[in-house]
mmCIF file with all atom_site columns, C-alpha atoms in Angstrom:
data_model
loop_
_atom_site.group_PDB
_atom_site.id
_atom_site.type_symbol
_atom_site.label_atom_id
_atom_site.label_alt_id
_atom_site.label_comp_id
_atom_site.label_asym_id
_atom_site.label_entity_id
_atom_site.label_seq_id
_atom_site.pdbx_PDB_ins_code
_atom_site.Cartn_x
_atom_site.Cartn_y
_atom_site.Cartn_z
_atom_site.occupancy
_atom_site.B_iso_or_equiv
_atom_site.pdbx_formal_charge
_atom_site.auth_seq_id
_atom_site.auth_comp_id
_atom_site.auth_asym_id
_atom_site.auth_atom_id
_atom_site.pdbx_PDB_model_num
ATOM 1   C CA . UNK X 1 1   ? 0.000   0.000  0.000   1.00 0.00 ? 895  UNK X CA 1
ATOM 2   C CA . UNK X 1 2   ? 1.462   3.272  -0.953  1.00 0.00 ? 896  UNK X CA 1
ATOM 3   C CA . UNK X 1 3   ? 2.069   6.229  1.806   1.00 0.00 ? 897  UNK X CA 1
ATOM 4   C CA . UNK X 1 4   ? -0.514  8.665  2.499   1.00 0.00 ? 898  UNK X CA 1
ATOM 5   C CA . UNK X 1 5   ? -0.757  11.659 0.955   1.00 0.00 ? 899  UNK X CA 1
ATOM 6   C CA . UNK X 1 6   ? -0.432  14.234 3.316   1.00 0.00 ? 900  UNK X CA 1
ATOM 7   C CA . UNK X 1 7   ? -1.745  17.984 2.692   1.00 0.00 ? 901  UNK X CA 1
ATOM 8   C CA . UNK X 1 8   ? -1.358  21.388 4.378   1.00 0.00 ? 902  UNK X CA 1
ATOM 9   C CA . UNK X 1 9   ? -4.696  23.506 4.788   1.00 0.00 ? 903  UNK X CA 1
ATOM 10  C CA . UNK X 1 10  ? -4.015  27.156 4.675   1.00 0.00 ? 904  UNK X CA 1
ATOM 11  C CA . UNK X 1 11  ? -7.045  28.781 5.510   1.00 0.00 ? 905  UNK X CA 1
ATOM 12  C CA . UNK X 1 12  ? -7.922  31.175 8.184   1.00 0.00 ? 906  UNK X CA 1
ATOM 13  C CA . UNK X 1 13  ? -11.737 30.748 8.565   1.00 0.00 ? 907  UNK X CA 1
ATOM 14  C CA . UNK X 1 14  ? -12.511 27.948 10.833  1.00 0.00 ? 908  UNK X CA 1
ATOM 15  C CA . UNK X 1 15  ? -15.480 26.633 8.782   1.00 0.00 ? 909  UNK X CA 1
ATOM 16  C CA . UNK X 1 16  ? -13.394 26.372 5.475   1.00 0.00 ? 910  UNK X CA 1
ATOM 17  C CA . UNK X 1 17  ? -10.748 24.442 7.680   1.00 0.00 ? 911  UNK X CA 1
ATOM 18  C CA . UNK X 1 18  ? -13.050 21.907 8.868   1.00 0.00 ? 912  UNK X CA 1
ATOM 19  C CA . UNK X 1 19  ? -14.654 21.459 5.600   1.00 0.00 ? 913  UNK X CA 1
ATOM 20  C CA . UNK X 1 20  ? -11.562 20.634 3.910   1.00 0.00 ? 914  UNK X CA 1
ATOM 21  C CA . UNK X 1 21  ? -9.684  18.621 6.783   1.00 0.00 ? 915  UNK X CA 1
ATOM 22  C CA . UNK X 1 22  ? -13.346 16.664 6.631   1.00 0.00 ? 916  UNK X CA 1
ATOM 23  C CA . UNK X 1 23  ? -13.324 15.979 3.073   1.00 0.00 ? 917  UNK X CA 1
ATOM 24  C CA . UNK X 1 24  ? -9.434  15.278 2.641   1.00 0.00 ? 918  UNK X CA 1
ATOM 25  C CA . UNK X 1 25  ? -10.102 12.906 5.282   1.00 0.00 ? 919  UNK X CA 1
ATOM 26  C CA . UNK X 1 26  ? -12.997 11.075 4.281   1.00 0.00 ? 920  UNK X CA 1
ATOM 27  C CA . UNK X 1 27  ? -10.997 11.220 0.585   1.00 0.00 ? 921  UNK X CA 1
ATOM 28  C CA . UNK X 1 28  ? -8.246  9.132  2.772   1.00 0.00 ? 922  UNK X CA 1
ATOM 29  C CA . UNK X 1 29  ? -5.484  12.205 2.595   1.00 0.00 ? 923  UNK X CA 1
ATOM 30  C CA . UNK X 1 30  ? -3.439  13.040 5.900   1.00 0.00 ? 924  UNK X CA 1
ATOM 31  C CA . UNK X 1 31  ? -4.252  16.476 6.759   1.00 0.00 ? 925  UNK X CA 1
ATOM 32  C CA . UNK X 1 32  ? -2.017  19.485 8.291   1.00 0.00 ? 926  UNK X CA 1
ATOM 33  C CA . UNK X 1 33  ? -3.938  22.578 9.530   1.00 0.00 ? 927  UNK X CA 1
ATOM 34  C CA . UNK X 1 34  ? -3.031  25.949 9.656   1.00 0.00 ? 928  UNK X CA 1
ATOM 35  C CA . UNK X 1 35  ? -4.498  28.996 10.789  1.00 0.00 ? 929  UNK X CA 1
ATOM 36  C CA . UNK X 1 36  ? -3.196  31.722 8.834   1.00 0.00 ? 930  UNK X CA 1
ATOM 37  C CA . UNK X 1 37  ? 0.079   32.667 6.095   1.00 0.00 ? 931  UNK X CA 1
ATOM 38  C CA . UNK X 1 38  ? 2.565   32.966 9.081   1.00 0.00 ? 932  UNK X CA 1
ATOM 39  C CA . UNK X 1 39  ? 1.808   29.382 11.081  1.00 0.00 ? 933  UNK X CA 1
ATOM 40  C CA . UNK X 1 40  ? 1.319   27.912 7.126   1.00 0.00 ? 934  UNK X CA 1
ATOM 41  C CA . UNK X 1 41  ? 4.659   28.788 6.113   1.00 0.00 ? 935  UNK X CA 1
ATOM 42  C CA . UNK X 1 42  ? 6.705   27.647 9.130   1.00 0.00 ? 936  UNK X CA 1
ATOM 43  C CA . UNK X 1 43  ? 4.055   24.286 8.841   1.00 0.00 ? 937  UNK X CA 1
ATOM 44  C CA . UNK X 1 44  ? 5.096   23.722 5.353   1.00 0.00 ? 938  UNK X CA 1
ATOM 45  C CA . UNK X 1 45  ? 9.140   24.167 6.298   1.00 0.00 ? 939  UNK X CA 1
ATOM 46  C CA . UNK X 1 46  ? 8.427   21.643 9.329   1.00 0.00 ? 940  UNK X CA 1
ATOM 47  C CA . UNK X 1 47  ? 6.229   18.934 8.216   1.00 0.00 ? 941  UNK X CA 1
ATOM 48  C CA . UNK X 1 48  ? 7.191   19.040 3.923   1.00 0.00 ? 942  UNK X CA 1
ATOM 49  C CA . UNK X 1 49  ? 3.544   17.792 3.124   1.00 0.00 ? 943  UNK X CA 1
ATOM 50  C CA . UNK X 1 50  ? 2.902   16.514 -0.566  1.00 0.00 ? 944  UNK X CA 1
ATOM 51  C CA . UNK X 1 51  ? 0.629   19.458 -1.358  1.00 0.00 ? 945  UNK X CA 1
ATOM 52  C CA . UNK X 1 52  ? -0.501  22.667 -0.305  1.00 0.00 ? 946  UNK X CA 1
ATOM 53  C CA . UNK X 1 53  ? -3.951  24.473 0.015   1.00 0.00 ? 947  UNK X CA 1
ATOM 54  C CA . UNK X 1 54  ? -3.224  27.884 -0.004  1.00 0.00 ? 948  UNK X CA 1
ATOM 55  C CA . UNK X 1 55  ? -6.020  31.033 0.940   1.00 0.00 ? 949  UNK X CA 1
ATOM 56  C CA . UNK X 1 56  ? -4.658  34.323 -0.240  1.00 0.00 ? 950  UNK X CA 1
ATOM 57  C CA . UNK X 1 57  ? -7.037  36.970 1.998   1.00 0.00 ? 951  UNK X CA 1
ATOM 58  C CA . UNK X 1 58  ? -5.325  35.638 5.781   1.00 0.00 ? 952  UNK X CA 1
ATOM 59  C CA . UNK X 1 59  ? -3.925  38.031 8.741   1.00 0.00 ? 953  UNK X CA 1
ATOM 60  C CA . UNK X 1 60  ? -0.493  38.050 9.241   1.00 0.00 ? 954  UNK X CA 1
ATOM 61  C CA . UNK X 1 61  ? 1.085   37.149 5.795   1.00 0.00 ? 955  UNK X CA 1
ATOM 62  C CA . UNK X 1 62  ? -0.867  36.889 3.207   1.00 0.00 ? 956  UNK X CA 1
ATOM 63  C CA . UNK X 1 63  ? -1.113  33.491 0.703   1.00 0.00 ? 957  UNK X CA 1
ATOM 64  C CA . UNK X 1 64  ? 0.542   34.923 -2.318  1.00 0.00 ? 958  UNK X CA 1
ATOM 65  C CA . UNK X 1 65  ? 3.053   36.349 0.336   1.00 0.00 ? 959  UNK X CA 1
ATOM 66  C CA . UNK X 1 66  ? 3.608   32.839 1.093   1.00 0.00 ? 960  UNK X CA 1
ATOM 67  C CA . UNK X 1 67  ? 3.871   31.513 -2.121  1.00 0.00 ? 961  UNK X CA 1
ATOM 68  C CA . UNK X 1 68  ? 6.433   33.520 -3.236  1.00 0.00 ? 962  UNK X CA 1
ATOM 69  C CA . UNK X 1 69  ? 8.371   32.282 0.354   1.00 0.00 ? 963  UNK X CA 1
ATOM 70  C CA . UNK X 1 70  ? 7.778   28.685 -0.688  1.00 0.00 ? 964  UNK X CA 1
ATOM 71  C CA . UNK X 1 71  ? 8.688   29.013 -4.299  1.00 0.00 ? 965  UNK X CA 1
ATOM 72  C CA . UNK X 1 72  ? 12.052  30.633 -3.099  1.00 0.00 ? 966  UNK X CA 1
ATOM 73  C CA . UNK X 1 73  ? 13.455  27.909 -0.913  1.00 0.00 ? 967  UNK X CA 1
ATOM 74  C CA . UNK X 1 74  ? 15.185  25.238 -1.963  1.00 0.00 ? 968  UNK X CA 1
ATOM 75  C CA . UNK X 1 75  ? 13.322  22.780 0.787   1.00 0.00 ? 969  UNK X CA 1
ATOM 76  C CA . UNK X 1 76  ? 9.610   23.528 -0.429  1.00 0.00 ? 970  UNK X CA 1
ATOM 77  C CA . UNK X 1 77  ? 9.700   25.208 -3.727  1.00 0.00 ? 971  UNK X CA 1
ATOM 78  C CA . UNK X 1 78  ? 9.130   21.709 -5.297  1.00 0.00 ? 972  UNK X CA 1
ATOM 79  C CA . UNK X 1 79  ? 5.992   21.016 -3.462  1.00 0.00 ? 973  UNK X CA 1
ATOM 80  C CA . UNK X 1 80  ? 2.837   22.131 -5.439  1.00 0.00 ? 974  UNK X CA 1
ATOM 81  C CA . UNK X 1 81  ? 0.508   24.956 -3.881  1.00 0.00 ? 975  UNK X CA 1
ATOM 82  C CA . UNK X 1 82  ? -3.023  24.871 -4.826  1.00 0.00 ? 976  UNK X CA 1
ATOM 83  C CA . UNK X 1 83  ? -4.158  28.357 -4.553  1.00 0.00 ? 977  UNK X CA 1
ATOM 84  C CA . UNK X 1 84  ? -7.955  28.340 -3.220  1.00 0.00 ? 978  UNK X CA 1
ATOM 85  C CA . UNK X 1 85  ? -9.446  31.616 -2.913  1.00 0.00 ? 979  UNK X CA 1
ATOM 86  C CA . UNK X 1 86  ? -12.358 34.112 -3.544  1.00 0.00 ? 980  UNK X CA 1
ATOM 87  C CA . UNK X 1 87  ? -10.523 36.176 -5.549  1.00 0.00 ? 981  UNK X CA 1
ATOM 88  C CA . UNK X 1 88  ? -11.423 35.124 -9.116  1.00 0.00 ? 982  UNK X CA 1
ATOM 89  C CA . UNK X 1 89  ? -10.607 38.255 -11.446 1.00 0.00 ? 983  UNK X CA 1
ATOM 90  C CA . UNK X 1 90  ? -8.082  37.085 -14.047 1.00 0.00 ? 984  UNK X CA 1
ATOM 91  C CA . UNK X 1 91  ? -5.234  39.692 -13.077 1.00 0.00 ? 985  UNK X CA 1
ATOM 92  C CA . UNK X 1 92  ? -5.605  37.544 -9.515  1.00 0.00 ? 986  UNK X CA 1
ATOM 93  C CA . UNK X 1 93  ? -5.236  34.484 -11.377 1.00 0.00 ? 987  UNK X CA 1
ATOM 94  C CA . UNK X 1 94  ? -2.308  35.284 -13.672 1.00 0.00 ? 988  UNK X CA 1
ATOM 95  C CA . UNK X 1 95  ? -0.404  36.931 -10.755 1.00 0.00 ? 989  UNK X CA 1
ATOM 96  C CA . UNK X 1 96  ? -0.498  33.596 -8.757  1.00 0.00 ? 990  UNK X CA 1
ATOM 97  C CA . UNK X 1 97  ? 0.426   31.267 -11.830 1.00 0.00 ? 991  UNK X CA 1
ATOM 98  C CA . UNK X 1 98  ? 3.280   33.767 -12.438 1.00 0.00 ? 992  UNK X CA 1
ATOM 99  C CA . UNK X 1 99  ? 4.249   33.415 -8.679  1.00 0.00 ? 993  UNK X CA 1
ATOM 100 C CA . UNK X 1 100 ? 4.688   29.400 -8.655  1.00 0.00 ? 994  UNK X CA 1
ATOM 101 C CA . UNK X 1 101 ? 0.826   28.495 -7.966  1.00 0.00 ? 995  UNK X CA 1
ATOM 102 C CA . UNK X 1 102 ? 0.295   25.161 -9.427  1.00 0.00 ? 996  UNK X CA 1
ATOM 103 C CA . UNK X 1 103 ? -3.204  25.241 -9.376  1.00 0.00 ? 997  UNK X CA 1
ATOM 104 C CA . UNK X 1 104 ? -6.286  28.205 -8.765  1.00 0.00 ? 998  UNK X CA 1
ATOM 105 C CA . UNK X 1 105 ? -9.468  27.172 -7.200  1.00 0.00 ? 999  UNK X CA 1
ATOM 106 C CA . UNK X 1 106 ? -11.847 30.032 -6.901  1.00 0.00 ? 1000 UNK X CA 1
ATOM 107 C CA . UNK X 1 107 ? -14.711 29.656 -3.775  1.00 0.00 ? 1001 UNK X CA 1
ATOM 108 C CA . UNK X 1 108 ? -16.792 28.617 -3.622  1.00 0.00 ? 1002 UNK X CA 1
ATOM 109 C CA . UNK X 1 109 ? -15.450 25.305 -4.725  1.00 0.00 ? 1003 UNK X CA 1
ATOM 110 C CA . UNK X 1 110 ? -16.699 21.626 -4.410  1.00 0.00 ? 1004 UNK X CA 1
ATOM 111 C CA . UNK X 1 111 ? -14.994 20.543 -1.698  1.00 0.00 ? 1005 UNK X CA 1
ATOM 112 C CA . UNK X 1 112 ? -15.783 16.389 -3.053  1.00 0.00 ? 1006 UNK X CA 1
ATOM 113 C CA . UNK X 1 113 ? -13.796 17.013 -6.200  1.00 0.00 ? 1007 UNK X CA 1
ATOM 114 C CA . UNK X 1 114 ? -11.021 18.776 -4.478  1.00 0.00 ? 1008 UNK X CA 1
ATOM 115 C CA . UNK X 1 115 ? -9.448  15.192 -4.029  1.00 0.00 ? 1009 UNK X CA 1
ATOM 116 C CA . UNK X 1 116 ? -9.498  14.045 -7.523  1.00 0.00 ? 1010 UNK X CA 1
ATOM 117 C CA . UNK X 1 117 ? -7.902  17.361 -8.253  1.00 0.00 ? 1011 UNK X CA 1
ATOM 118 C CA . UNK X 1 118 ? -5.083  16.660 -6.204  1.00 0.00 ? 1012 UNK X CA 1
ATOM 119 C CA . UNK X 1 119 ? -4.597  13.248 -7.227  1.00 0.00 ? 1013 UNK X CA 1
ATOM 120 C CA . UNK X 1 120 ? -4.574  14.015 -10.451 1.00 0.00 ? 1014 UNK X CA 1
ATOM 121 C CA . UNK X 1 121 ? -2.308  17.170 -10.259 1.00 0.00 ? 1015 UNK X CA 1
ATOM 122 C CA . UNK X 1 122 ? 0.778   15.241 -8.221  1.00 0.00 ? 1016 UNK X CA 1
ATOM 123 C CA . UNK X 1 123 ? 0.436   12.314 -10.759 1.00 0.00 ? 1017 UNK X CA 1
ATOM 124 C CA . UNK X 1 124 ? 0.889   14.808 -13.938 1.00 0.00 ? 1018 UNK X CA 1
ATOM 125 C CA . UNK X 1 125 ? 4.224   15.942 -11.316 1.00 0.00 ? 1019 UNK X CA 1
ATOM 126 C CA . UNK X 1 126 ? 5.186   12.549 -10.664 1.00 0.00 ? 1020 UNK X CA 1
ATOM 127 C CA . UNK X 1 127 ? 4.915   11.932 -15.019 1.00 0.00 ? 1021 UNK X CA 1
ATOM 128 C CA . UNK X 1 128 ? 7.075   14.646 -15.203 1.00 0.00 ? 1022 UNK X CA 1
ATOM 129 C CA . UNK X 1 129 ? 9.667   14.100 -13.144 1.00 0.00 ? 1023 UNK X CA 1
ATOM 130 C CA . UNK X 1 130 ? 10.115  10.547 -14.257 1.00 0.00 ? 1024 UNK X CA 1
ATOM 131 C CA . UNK X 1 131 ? 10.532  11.679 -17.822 1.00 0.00 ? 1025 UNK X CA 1
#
């Protein structure tokens, strides 16, 4: 049996953390959760999970703030972020994409197909590296 795959929630409303961590469970993924950009960043340093969900609107530091931190270090800028966010305008897109985002989910989202997403986005990473 392969190794779970674990992922770090970056969210700082409570009822879009437990949504997620609920799902991701019941989806049979591992789930880290943190609270806001700050406690996400120093999470993702720590624990290296396999992917990262990644708010952009949080207190402290915000998610694009943290992407650009991940995407700069050598220890996490290979582990894909999965921005998921209500800001939807296409400047908001392109500016994440151009930061490292792997992915851009805009809220609301469906938080059942959020799995499949994943799966499917660290097997076209695992294709490429093997190539």
């Amino acid at each position: 049996m392969s190794e779970q795959i674990m992922v770090l929630v970056v969210e700082d409303e409570p009822h879009i953390r437990k949504v997620l961590e609920y799902n991701l469970n019941l989806d049979g993924f591992g789930v880290y959760l943190a609270e806001d950009g700050a406690a996400g960043l120093s999470m993702a340093r720590e624990k290296h999970p396999d992917v990262i969900l990644l708010d952009w609107l949080m207190p402290r530091l915000s998610g694009l703030n943290v992407l650009a931190e991940l995407k700069s270090n050598n220890d996490t800028k290979h582990i894909p972020v999965f921005m998921l966010t209500a800001k939807g305008m296409l400047s908001d897109v392109t500016e994440a994409l151009e930061t490292g985002a792997d992915e851009y989910i805009t809220k609301p989202f469906n938080p059942m197909q959020l799995g499949k997403t994943i799966r499917e986005k660290l097997e076209k990473c695992s294709q490429a590296n093997n190539k």
